[in-house]
C-alpha atoms as one frame of an Amber mdcrd trajectory, in Angstrom:
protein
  70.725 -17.076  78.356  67.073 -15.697  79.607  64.504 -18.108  78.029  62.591
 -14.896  77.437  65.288 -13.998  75.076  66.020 -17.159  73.380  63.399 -16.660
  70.535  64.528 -13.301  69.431  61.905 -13.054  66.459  59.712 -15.433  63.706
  59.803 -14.610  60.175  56.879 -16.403  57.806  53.846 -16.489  56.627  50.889
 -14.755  58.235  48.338 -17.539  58.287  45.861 -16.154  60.816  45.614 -12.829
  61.769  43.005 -10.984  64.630  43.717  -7.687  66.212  44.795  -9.004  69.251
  46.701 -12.325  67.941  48.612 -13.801  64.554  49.988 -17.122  63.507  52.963
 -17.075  62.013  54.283 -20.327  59.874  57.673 -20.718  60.116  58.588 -23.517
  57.856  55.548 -25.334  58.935  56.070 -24.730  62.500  53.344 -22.466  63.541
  53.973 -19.602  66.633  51.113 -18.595  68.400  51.626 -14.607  68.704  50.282
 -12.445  71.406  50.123  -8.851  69.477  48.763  -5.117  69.633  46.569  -3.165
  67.972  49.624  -1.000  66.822  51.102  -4.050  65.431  48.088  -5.327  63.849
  47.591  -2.279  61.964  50.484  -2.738  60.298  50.374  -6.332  59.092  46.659
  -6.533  58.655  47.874  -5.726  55.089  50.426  -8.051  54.195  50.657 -11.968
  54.012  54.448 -12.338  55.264  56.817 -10.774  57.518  59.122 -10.664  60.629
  57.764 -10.071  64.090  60.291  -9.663  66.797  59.227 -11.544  69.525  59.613
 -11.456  73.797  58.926 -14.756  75.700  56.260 -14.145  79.024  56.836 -17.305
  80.810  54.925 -17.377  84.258  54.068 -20.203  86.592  51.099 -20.919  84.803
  51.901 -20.282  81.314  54.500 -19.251  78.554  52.581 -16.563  76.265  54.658
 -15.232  73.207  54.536 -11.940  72.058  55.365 -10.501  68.123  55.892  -6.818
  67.452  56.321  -5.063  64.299  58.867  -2.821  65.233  61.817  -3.299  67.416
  60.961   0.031  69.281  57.485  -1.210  70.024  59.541  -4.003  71.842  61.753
  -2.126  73.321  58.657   0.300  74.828  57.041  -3.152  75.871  60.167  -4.028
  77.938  60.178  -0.934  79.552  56.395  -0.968  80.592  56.547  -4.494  81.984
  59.757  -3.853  84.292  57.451  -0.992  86.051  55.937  -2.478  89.435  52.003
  -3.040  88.772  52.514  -3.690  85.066  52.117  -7.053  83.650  52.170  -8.151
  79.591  48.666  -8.464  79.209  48.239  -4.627  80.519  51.384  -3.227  78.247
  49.794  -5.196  75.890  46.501  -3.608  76.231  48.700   0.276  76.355  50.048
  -0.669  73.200  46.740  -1.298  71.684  45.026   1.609  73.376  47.942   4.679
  72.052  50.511   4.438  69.227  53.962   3.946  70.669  54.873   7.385  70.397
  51.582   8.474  72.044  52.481   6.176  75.201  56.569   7.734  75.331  55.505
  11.127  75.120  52.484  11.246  77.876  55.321   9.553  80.129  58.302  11.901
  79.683  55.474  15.026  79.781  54.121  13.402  82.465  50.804  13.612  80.945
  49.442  10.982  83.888  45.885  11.787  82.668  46.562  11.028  79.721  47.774
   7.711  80.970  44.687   6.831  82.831  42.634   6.516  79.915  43.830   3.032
  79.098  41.931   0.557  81.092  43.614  -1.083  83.820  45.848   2.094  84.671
  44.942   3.626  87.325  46.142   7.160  89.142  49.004   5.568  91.074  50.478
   3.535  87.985  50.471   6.467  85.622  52.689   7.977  88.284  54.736   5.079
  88.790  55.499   4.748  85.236  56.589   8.259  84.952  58.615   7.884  87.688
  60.607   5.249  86.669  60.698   5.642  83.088  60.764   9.264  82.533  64.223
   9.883  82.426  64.932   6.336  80.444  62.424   7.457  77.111  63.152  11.428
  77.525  67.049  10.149  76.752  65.949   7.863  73.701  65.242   8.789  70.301
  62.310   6.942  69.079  60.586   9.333  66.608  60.683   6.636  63.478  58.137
   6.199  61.489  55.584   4.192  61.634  54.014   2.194  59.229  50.082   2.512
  58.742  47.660   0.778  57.526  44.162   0.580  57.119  41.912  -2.241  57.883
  40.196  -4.132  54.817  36.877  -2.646  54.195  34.496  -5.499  55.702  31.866
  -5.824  58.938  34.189  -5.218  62.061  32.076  -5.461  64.514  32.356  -8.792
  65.163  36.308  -8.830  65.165  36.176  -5.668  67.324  34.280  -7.346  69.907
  37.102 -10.616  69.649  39.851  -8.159  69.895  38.347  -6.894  72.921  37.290
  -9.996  74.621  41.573 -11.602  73.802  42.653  -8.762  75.610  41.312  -9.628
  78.608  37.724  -7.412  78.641  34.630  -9.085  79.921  32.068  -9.758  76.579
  29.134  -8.046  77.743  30.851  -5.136  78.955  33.114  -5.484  75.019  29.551
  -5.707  73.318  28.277  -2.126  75.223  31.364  -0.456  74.424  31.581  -1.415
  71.219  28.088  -0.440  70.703  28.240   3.019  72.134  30.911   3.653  69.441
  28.758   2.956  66.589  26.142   4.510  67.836  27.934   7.553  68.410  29.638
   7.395  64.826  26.033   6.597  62.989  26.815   6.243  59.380  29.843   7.103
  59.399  31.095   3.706  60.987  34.858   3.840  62.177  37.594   1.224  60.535
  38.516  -1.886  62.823  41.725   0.311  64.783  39.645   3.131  65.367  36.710
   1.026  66.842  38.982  -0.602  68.881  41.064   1.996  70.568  37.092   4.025
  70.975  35.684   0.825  72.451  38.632   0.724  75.229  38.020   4.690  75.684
  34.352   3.579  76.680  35.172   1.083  79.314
C-alpha cells in the first residue's frame, strides 16, 4: 500500500482551528492538518468531525492534508498529478475558488479564470485543462456544499496568518490584506471573503 494512502481520514475533536490549518484529537493523538479555505469554512463552525485525509511525503518532509468533503479530495488528487502543480499550490486553488468554481473553469477552459490564483501562471492553466478536462467534464460533482460563516470577531489578524501558512511573503500578506479593507470601508468582509480578496490582490 502507498503510504500516502495509509491514513485514509481522522475523525475527533477540533482542538485548533486557522484557515489554513486544524488539529484534530483523535483519542488523544493529535494530527497536524494541512487544510483550505473551502474546508475551513465549513468546520469553522463545529467542534468535531471527520476530515478525509491525503499523505504529501517528500524528501524533506511528510505534510498531511484534511478535507471536508471527499470530492474536495478527489479534485486535490487530480490537481497535484498535473506537471507544475505541487500540494501547497492545489492547496492554495482550493482556498482561492470553491471546488466547483476550480472544475468548471477547467472543463470550460476558462484559463483566465485560472490565472487568478497566485502561483498559476498562463502555461499551467493550460496544462491543467489539458490534462484534466476530459477527466472532470465526465464526473458528476455538483453536491452540495456546506457553508458557513465565520464567527463575528477581528479577522484581520487571522487573515494575515492564513495568508502567511500558505506560503505568501508577510509584508506582501499585510498590503493585500489591507487594500481589501480599504476598499470594503465599513462594510468589512467576513474571514473567507477577506481571504480569497487578499489572494486576488497579490
Amino acid at each position: 500500500m502507498s503510504f500516502q494512502y495509509m491514513i485514509a481520514f481522522v475523525r475527533g475533536n477540533f482542538v485548533h482551528k486557522t484557515p489554513a490549518q486544524v488539529v484534530v484529537d483523535v483519542n488523544g493523538v493529535g494530527y497536524d492538518l494541512h487544510i483550505s479555505l473551502h474546508t475551513y469554512s465549513s468546520i469553522s463552525n463545529i467542534d468535531k468531525g471527520q476530515l478525509f485525509t491525503y499523505l504529501h511525503i517528500t524528501e524533506n518532509a511528510q505534510t498531511l492534508y484534511g478535507f471536508f468533503e471527499q470530492s474536495e479530495k478527489e479534485l486535490f488528487l487530480q490537481l497535484i498529478s498535473v506537471s507544475g502543480i505541487g500540494a501547497s499550490t492545489a492547496r492554495m486553488m482550493l482556498s482561492g475558488m470553491k471546488p466547483e468554481e476550480i472544475v468548471k473553469a477547467i472543463v470550460q477552459g476558462n484559463a483566465k479564470l485560472l490565472e487568478s490564483i497566485k502561483g498559476i501562471g498562463r502555461k499551467t492553466a493550460e496544462r491543467l485543462i489539458l490534462e484534466l478536462r476530459e477527466k472532470l467534464a465526465k464526473q458528476h460533482m455538483d453536491s452540495p456544499l456546506t457553508t458557513t460563516t465565520a464567527a463575528h470577531q477581528p479577522v484581520e489578524n487571522d487573515a494575515l496568518q492564513a495568508l502567511v501558512a500558505l506560503g505568501i511573503a508577510r509584508n506582501a500578506a499585510e498590503t493585500a490584506v489591507q487594500k481589501v479593507l480599504k476598499q470594503h470601508g465599513d462594510n468589512a468582509p467576513g474571514l473567507e471573503q477577506l481571504i480569497k480578496s487578499a489572494l486576488k490582490n497579490l
